[in-house]
Structures are given as C-alpha cells and as structure tokens.
PDB file of C-alpha atoms in Angstrom:
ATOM      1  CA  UNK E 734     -17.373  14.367  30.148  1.00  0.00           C
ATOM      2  CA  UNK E 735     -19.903  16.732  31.833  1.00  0.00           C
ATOM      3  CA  UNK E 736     -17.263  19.270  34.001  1.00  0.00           C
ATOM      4  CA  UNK E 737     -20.302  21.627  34.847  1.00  0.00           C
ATOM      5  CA  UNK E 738     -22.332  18.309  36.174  1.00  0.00           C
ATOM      6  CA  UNK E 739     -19.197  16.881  37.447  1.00  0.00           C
ATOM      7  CA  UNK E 740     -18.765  19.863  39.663  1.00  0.00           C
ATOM      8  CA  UNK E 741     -21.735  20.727  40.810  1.00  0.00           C
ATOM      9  CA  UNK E 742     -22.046  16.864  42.107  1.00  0.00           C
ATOM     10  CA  UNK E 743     -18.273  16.729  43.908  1.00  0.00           C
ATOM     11  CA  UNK E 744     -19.368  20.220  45.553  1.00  0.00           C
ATOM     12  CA  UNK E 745     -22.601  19.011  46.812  1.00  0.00           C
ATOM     13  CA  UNK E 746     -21.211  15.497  48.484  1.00  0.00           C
ATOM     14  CA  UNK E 747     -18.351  17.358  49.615  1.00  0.00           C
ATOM     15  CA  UNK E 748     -20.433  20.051  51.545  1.00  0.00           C
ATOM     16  CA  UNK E 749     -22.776  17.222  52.988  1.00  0.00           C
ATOM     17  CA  UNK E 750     -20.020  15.598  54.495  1.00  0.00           C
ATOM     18  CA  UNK E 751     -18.781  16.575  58.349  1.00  0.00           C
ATOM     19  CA  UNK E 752     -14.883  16.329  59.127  1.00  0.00           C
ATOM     20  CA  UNK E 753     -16.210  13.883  62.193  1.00  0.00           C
ATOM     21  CA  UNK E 754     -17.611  11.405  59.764  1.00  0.00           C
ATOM     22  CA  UNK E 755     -14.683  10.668  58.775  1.00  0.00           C
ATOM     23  CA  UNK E 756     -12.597  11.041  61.890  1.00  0.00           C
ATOM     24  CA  UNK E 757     -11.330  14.474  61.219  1.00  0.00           C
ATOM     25  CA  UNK E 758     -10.676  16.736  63.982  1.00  0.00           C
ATOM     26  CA  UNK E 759     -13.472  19.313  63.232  1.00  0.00           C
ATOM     27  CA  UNK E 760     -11.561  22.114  65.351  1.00  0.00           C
ATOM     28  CA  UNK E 761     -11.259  25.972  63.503  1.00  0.00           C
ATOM     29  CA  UNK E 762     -14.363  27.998  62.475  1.00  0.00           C
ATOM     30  CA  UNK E 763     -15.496  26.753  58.736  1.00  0.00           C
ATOM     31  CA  UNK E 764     -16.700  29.385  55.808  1.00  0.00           C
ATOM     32  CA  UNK E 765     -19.319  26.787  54.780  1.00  0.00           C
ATOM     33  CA  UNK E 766     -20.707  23.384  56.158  1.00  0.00           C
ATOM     34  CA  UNK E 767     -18.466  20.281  55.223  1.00  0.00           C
ATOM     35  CA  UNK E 768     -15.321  19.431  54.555  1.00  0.00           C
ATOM     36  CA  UNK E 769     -12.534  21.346  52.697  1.00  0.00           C
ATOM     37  CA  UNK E 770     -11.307  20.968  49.531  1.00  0.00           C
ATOM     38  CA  UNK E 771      -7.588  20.431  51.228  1.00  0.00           C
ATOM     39  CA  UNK E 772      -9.385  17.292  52.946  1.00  0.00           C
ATOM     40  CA  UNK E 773     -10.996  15.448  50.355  1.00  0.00           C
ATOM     41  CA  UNK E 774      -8.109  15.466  48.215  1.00  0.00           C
ATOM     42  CA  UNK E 775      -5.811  14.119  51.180  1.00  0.00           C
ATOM     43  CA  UNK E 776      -8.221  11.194  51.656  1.00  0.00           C
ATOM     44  CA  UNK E 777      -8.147  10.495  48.288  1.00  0.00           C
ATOM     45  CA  UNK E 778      -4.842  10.794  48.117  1.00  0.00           C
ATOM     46  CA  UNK E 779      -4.077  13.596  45.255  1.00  0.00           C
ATOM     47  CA  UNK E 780      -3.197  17.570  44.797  1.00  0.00           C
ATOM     48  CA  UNK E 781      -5.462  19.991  46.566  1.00  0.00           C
ATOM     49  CA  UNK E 782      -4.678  21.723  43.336  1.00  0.00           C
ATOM     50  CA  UNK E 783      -5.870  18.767  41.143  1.00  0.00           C
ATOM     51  CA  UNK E 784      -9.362  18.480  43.546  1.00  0.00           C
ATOM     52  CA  UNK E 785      -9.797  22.254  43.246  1.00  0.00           C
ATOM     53  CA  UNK E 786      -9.724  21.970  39.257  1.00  0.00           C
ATOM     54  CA  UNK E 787     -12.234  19.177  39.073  1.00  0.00           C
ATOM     55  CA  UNK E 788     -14.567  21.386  41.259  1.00  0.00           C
ATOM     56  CA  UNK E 789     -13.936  24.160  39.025  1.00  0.00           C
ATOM     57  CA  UNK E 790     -15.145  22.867  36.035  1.00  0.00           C
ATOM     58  CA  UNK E 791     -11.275  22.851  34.417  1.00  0.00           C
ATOM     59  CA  UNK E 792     -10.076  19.967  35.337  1.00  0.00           C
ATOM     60  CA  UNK E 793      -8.732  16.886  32.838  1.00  0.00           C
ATOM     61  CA  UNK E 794     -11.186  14.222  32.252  1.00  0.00           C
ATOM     62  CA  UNK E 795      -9.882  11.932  35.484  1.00  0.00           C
ATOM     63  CA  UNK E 796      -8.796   8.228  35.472  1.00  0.00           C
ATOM     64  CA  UNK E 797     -10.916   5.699  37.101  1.00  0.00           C
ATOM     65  CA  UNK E 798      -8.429   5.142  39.562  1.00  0.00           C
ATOM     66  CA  UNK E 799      -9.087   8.993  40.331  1.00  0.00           C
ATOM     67  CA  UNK E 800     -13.065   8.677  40.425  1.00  0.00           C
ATOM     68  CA  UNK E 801     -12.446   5.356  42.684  1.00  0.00           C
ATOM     69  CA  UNK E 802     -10.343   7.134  45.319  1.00  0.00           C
ATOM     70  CA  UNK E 803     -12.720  10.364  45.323  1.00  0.00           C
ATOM     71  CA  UNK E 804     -16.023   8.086  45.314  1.00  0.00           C
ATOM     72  CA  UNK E 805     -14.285   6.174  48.897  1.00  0.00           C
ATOM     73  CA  UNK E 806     -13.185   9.717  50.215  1.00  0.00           C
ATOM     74  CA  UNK E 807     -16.612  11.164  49.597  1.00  0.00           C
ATOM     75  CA  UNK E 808     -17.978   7.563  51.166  1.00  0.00           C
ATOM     76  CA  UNK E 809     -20.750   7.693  47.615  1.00  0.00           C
ATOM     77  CA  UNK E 810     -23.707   5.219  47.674  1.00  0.00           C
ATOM     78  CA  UNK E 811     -23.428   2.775  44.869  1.00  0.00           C
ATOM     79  CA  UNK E 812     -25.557   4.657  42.258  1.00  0.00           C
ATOM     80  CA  UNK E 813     -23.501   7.785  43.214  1.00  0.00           C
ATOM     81  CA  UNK E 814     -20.510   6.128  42.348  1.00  0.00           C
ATOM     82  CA  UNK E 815     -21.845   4.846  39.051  1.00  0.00           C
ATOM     83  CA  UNK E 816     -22.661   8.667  38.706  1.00  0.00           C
ATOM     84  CA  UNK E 817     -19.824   9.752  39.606  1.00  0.00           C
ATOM     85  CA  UNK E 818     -18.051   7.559  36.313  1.00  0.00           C
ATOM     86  CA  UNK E 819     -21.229   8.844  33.849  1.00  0.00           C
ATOM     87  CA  UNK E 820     -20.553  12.589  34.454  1.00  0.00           C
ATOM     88  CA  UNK E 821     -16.461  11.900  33.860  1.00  0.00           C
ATOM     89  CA  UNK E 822     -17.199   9.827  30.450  1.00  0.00           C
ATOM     90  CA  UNK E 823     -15.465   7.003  31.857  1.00  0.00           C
ATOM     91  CA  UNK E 824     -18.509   3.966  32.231  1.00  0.00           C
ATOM     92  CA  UNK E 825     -20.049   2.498  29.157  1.00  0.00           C
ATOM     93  CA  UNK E 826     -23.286   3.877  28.667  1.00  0.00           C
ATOM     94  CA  UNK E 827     -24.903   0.449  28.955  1.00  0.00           C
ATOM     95  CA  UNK E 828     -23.883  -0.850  25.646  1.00  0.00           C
ATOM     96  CA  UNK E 829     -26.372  -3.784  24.528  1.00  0.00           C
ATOM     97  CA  UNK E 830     -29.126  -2.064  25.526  1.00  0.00           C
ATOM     98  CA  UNK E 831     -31.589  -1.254  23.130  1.00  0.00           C
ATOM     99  CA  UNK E 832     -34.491   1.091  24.602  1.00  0.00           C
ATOM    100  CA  UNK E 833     -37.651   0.137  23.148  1.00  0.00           C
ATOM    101  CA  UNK E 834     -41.215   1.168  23.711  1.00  0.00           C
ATOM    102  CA  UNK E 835     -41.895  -2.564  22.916  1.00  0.00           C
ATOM    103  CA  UNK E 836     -43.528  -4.422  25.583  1.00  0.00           C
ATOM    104  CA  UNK E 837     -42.819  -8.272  25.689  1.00  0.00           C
ATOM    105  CA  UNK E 838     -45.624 -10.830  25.468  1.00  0.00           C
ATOM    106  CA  UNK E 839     -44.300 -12.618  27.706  1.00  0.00           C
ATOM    107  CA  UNK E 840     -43.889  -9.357  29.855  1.00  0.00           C
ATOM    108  CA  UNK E 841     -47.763  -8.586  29.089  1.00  0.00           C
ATOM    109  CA  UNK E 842     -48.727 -11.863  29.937  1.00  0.00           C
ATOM    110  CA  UNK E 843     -47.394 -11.938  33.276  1.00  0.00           C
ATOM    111  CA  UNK E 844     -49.533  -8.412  33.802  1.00  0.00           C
ATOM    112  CA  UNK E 845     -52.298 -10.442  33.068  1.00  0.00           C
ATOM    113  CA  UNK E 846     -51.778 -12.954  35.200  1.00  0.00           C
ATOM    114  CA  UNK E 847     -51.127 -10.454  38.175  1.00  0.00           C
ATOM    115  CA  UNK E 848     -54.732 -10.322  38.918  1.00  0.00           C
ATOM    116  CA  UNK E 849     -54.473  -9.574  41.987  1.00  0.00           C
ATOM    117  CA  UNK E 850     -52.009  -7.006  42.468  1.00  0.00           C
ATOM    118  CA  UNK E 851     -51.304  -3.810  40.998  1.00  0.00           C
ATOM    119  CA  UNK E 852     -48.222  -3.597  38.624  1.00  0.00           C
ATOM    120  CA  UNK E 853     -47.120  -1.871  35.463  1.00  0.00           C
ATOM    121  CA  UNK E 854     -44.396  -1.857  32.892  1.00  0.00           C
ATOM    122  CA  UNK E 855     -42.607   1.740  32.562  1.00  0.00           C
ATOM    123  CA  UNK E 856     -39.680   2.559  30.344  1.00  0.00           C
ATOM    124  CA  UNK E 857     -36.407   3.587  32.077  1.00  0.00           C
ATOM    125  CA  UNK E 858     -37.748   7.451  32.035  1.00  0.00           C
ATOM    126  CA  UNK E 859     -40.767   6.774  33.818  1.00  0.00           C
ATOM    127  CA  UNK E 860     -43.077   6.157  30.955  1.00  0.00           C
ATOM    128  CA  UNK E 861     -46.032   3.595  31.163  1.00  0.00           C
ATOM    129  CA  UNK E 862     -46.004   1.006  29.059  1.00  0.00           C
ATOM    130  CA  UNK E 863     -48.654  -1.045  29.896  1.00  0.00           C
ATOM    131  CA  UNK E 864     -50.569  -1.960  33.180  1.00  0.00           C
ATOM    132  CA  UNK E 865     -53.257  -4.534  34.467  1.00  0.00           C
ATOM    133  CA  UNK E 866     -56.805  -4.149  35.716  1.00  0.00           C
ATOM    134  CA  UNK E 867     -55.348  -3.762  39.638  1.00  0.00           C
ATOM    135  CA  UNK E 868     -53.129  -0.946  38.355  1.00  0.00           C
ATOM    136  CA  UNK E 869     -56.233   0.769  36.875  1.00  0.00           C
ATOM    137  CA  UNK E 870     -58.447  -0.231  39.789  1.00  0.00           C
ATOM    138  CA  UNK E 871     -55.630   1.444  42.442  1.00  0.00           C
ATOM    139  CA  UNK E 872     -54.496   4.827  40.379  1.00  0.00           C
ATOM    140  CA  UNK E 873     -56.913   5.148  37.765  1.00  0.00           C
ATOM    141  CA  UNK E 874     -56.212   4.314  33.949  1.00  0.00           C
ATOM    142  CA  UNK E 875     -52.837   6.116  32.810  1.00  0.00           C
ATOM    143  CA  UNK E 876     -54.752   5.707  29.125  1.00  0.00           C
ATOM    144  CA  UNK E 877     -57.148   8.925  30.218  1.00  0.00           C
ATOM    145  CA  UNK E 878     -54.147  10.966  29.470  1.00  0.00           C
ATOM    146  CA  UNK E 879     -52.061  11.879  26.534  1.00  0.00           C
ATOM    147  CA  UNK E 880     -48.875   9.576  25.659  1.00  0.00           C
ATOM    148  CA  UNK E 881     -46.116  12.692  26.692  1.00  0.00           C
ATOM    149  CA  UNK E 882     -48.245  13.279  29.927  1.00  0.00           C
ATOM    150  CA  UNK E 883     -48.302   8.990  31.070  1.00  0.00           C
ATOM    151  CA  UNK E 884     -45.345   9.120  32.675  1.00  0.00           C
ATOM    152  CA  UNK E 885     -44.450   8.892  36.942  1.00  0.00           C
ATOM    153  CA  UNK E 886     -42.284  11.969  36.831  1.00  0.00           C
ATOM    154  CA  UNK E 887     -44.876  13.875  34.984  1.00  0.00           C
ATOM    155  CA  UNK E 888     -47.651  12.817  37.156  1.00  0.00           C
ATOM    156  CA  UNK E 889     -46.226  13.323  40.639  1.00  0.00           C
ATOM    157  CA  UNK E 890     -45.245  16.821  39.798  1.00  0.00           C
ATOM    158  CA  UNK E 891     -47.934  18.417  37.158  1.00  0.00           C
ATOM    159  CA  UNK E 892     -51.326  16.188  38.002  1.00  0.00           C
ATOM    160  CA  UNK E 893     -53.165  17.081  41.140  1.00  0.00           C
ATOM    161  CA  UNK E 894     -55.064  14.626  41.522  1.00  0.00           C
ATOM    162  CA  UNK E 895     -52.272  11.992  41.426  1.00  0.00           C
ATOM    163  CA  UNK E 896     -50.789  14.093  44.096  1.00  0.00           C
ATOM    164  CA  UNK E 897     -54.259  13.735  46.381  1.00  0.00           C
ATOM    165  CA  UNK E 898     -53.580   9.685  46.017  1.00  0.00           C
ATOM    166  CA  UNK E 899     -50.607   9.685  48.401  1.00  0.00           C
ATOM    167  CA  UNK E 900     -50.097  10.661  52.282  1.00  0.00           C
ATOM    168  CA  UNK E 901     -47.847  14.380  52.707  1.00  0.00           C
ATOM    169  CA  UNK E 902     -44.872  12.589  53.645  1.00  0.00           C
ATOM    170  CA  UNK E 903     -44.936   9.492  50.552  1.00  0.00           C
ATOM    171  CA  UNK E 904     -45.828  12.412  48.525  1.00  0.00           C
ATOM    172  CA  UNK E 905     -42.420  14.076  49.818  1.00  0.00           C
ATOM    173  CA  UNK E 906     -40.215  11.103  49.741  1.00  0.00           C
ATOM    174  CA  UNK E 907     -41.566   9.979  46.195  1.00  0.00           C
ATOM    175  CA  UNK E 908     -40.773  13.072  44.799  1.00  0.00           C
ATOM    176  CA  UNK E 909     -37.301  13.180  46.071  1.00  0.00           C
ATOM    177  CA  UNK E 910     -36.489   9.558  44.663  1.00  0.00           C
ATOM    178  CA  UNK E 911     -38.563  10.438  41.310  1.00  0.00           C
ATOM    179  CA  UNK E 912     -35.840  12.973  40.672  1.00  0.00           C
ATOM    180  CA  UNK E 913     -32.932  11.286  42.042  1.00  0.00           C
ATOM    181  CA  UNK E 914     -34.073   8.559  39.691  1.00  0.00           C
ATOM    182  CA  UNK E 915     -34.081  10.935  36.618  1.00  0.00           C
ATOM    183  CA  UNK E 916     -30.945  12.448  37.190  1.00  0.00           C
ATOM    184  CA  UNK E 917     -28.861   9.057  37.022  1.00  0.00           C
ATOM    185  CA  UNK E 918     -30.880   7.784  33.939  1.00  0.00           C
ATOM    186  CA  UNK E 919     -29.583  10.977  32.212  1.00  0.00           C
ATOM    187  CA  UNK E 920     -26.532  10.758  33.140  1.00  0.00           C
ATOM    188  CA  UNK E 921     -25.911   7.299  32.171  1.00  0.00           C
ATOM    189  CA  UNK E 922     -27.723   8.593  28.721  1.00  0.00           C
ATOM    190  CA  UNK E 923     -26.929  12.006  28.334  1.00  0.00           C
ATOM    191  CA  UNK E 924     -27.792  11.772  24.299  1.00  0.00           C
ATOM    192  CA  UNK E 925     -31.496  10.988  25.518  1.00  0.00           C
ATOM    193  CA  UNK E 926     -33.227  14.005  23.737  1.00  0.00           C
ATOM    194  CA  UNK E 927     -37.372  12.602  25.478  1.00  0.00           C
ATOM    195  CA  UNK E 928     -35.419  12.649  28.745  1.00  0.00           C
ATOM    196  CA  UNK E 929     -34.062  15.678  28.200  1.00  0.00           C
ATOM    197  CA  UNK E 930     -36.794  17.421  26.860  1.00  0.00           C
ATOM    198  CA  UNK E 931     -38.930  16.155  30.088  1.00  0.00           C
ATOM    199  CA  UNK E 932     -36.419  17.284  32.721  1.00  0.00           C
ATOM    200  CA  UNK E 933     -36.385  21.078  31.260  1.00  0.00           C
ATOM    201  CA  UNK E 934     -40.790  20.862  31.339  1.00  0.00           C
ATOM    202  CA  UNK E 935     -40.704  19.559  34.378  1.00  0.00           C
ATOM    203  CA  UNK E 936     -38.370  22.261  36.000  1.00  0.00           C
ATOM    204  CA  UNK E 937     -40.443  25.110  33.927  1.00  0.00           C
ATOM    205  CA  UNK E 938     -43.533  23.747  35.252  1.00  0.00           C
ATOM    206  CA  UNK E 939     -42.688  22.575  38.885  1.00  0.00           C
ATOM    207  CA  UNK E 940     -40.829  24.723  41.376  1.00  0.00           C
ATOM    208  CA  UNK E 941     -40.619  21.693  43.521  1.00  0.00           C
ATOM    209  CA  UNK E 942     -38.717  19.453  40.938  1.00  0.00           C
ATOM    210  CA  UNK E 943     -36.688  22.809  39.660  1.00  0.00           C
ATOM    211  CA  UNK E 944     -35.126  22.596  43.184  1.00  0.00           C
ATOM    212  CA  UNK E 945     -34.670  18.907  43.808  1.00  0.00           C
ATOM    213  CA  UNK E 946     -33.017  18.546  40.703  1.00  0.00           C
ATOM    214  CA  UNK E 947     -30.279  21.055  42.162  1.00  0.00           C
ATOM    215  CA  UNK E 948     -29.882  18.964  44.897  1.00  0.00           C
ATOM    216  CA  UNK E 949     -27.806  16.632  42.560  1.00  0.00           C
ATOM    217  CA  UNK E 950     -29.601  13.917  44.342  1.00  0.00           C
ATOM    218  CA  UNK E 951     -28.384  10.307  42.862  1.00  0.00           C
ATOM    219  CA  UNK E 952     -30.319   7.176  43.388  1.00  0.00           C
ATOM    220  CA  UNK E 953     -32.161   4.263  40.775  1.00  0.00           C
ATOM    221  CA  UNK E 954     -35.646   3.133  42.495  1.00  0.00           C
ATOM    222  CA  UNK E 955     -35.178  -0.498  43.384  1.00  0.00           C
ATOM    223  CA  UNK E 956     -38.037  -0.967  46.244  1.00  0.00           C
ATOM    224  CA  UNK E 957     -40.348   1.622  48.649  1.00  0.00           C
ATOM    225  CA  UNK E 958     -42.837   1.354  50.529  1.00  0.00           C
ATOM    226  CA  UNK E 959     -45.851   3.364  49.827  1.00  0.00           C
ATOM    227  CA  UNK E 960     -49.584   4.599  51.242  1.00  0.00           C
ATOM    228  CA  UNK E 961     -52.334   5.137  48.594  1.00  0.00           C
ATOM    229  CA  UNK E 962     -54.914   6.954  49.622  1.00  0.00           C
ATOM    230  CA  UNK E 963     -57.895   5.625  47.315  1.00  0.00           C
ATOM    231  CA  UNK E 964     -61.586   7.643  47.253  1.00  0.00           C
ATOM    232  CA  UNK E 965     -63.151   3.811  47.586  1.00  0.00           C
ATOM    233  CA  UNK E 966     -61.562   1.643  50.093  1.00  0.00           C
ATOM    234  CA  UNK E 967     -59.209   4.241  51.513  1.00  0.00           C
ATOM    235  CA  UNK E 968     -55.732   3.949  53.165  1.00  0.00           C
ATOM    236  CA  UNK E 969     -53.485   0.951  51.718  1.00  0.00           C
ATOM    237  CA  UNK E 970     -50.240   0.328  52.705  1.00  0.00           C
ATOM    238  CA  UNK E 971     -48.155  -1.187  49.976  1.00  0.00           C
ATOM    239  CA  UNK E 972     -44.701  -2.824  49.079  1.00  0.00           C
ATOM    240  CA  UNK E 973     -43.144  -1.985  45.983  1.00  0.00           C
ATOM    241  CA  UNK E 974     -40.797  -3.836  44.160  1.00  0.00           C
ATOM    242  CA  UNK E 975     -38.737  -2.921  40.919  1.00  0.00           C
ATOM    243  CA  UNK E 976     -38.186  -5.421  38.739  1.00  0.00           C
ATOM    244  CA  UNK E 977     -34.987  -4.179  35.731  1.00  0.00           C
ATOM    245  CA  UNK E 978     -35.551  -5.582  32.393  1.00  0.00           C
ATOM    246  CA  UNK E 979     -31.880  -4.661  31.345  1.00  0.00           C
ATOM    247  CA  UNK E 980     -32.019  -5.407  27.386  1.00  0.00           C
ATOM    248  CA  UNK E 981     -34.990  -3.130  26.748  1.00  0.00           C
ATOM    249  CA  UNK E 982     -34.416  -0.130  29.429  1.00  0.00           C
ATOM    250  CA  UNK E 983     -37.612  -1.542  30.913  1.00  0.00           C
ATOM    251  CA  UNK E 984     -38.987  -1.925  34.514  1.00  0.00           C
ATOM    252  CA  UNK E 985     -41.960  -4.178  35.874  1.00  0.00           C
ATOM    253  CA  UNK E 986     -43.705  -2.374  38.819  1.00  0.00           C
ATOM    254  CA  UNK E 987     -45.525  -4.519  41.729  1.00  0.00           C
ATOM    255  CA  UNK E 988     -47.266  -3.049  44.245  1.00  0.00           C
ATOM    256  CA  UNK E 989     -48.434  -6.184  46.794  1.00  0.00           C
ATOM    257  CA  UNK E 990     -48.943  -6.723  50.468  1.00  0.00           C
ATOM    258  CA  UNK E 991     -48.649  -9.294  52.992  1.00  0.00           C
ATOM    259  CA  UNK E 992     -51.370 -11.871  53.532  1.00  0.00           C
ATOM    260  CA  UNK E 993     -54.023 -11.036  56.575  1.00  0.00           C
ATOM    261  CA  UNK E 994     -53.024  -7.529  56.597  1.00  0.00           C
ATOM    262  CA  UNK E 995     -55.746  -4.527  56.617  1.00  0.00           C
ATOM    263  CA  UNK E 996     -54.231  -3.890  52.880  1.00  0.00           C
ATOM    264  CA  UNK E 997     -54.362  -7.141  51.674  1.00  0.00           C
ATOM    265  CA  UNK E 998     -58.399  -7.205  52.806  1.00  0.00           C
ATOM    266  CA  UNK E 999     -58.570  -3.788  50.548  1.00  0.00           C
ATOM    267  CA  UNK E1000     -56.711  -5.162  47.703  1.00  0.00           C
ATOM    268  CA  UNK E1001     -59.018  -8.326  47.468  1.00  0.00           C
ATOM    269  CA  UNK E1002     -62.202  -5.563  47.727  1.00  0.00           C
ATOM    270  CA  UNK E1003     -60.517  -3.522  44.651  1.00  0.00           C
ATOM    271  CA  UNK E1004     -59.566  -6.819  42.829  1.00  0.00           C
ATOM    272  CA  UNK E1005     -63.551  -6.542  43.260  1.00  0.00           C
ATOM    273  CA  UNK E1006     -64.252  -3.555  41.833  1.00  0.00           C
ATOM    274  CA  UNK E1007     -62.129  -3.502  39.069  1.00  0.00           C
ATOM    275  CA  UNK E1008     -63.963  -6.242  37.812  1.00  0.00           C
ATOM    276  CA  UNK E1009     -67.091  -5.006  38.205  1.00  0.00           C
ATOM    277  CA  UNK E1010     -65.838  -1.649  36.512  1.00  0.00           C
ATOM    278  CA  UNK E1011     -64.801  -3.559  33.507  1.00  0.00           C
ATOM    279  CA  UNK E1012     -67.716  -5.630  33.309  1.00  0.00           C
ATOM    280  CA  UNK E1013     -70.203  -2.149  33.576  1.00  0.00           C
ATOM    281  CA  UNK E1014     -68.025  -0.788  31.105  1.00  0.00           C
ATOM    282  CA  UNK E1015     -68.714  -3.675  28.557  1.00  0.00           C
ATOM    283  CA  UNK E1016     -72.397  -3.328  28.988  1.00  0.00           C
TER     284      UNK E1016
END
C-alpha cells in the first residue's frame, strides 16, 4: 500500500470535483475548489474521520468494499478505479504476466506484413520493440538512438526533433496521456526498477513531465487520433489503435487512415519512399 500515492490521488479527484456534479447544494464560501472531505465520505457512506485519515497518509490499508464506494463517490474513470485498488495493495499485480523484451514471430511477422501502415511493438513502459518500414518511413528509425533513449516517453519529452513531428495541440494532449499512461503502469508494478528509474530522468530532465506527473493523471492509451507533421509529404492525419498483448506486457501500435482520404494519398506516397530509402540504402 502506497498512503503517500494514495493521498495525493483521493486529494486531487476530490478537489476536481464540484458539489453540483453531484447534486450538492454548492451554497457557503469554500477554502479551496471541490468538494469537502465531510462530502465525499457521506456519499460513500463512511466516517469523515475515516476519509480524513486516508487523505492523510495514516489511514488502514482499506477494504475493497471501501475503494468501491470512494471510486462511485469520486465518479473515477475505469483506469482510475483500477488505480485507485494498485495504490491500496488490494488488485493483483497482473499475475501471469511475464514482461519480456521478446518479440513474437508471429508478432514480427504481422509487422511485416503491415506494409502499408505504420505500426510498432513497444513494451508496457513505452519501449520499442520492433517496427516496420512505414514506422521508419513516418518517424524516422527508433534504431538511430541508444536502447535507454527508444522509448515514447523519452522521446516526446527529451528529443526535439520528435517534438517538431506533431501539431502544438497533439504535442499537448500526447504528453498528457504519455504520463497518465506511466503513472498507472507503475502503479500496477510498483517493483518495476527501468520504470522507475525512467520516471525520476524524465522529471530531472523535463519540467513539463515533472508537473504532469503531479497532476496524478490516470489513464492506459487504448486509441487517439493524431497529426504528423512529416518534412516530405507534410500534414497526415492518423488513427491510432492499441492493440494489448497481455502475457508479455506488450502493445502493437497502428497508425492507419481511411481509404480516399488526403492521408491515405500521403501514406501510399511514403509507402513509396520508404521503399526507395531501403532500396538506396542497399546499394
């Protein structure tokens, strides 16, 4: 059980929440923005005392009946809630799961066969794994760069050039989920000394992740929507899907768009270049 974590996270959702959200009379002048510790524990139905301790950090580790009626009074997302049971010790830290840097064949294969679209295989921190020709073709070759600097997290917040790739507001929004990301993969593996060790760089190195990550943000990239920017064929609009390979801590990465579209056209021009890139480059 993390209490400091566990805290920090029940203050936060309780201060973003507005007594007329949840049909509270919002009448009488408030110290800070959000509801009161008095009002979260009567929605979820226990001792203002009890409440106040969690948010303390000197509480007792709490039941999951406890977590379940704070995670409906606090309305919490569905990763929050999973949060929510990570910080208190309560959920199984995915037990089965055996993180590999291991790629598949059959995994690698299917890269191959994506030869028209970007996509990539990352570990469950954000490392790369493996990509296809599209993936190179679209954001350059991750191999250019040294194994602890391929990684999403590392890129979006220490390379500037990745940064130059992306329109201001993707580059905004990615961020935010990037670290909202990392902060429920280490919870739900606290004992994860690469994660941990790439958290405390990044928040040396990166004012902008330093203060994200104290936004206690929770939230595991499923799908986006993104703009690349690319020096050759220029603005693509793109779908994203994340695929979850469970029993390695894996994720395949697809970045596609619809048929007749403007970014479909520059995605079949790329597909183009790639190829001639890798042909040049085996001359």
């Amino acid at each position: 059980m993390d209490r400091a974590e566990l805290s920090a996270f029940l203050r936060i959702r309780r201060e973003r929440l507005r007594p007329e959200d949840l049909g509270l009379p919002a009448n009488g002048r408030r110290r800070t923005a959000g509801l009161r510790r008095e009002e979260v524990a009567m929605l979820a139905g226990m001792s203002v005392d009890y409440y106040t301790r969690l948010e303390q950090a000197r509480g007792p580790q709490p039941s999951a009946q406890v977590l379940g009626a704070l995670s409906r009074a606090l309305r919490l997302t569905r990763d929050e809630h999973d949060h929510l049971f990570h910080l208190s010790g309560l959920m199984p830290q995915d037990e089965g799961r055996a993180p590999t840097e291991h790629v598949r064949p059959g995994v690698l294969h299917l890269l191959d066969k994506l030869d028209d679209t970007p996509a990539l295989v990352v570990s469950d921190r954000g490392d790369m794994l493996a990509w296809n020709a599209m993936q190179v073709a679209l954001m350059g070759d991750p191999g250019r760069f040294p194994a602890e600097q391929r990684n999403i997290a590392w890129q979006h917040f220490c390379n500037p050039e990745a940064a130059e790739r992306f329109v201001p507001e993707d580059l905004i929004r990615n961020g935010e989920n990037t670290v909202a990301d990392l902060r429920a993969r280490l919870a739900a593996h606290p004992d994860d000394a690469p994660l941990r060790a790439l958290v405390e760089e990044l928040r040396v190195r990166s004012q902008r992740f330093a203060d994200l990550w104290e936004r206690h943000d929770v939230r595991r990239r499923r799908m986006d929507h993104k703009t690349v920017l690319h020096p050759v064929v220029g603005r693509i609009d793109l779908d994203c899907e994340v695929m979850f390979s469970p029993e390695h801590d894996q994720r395949l990465i697809i970045h596609s768009a619809r048929a007749g579209t403007p970014a479909y056209q520059a995605l079949q021009l790329l597909r183009v270049i790639g190829t001639q890139s890798m042909a040049e480059a085996n001359t």
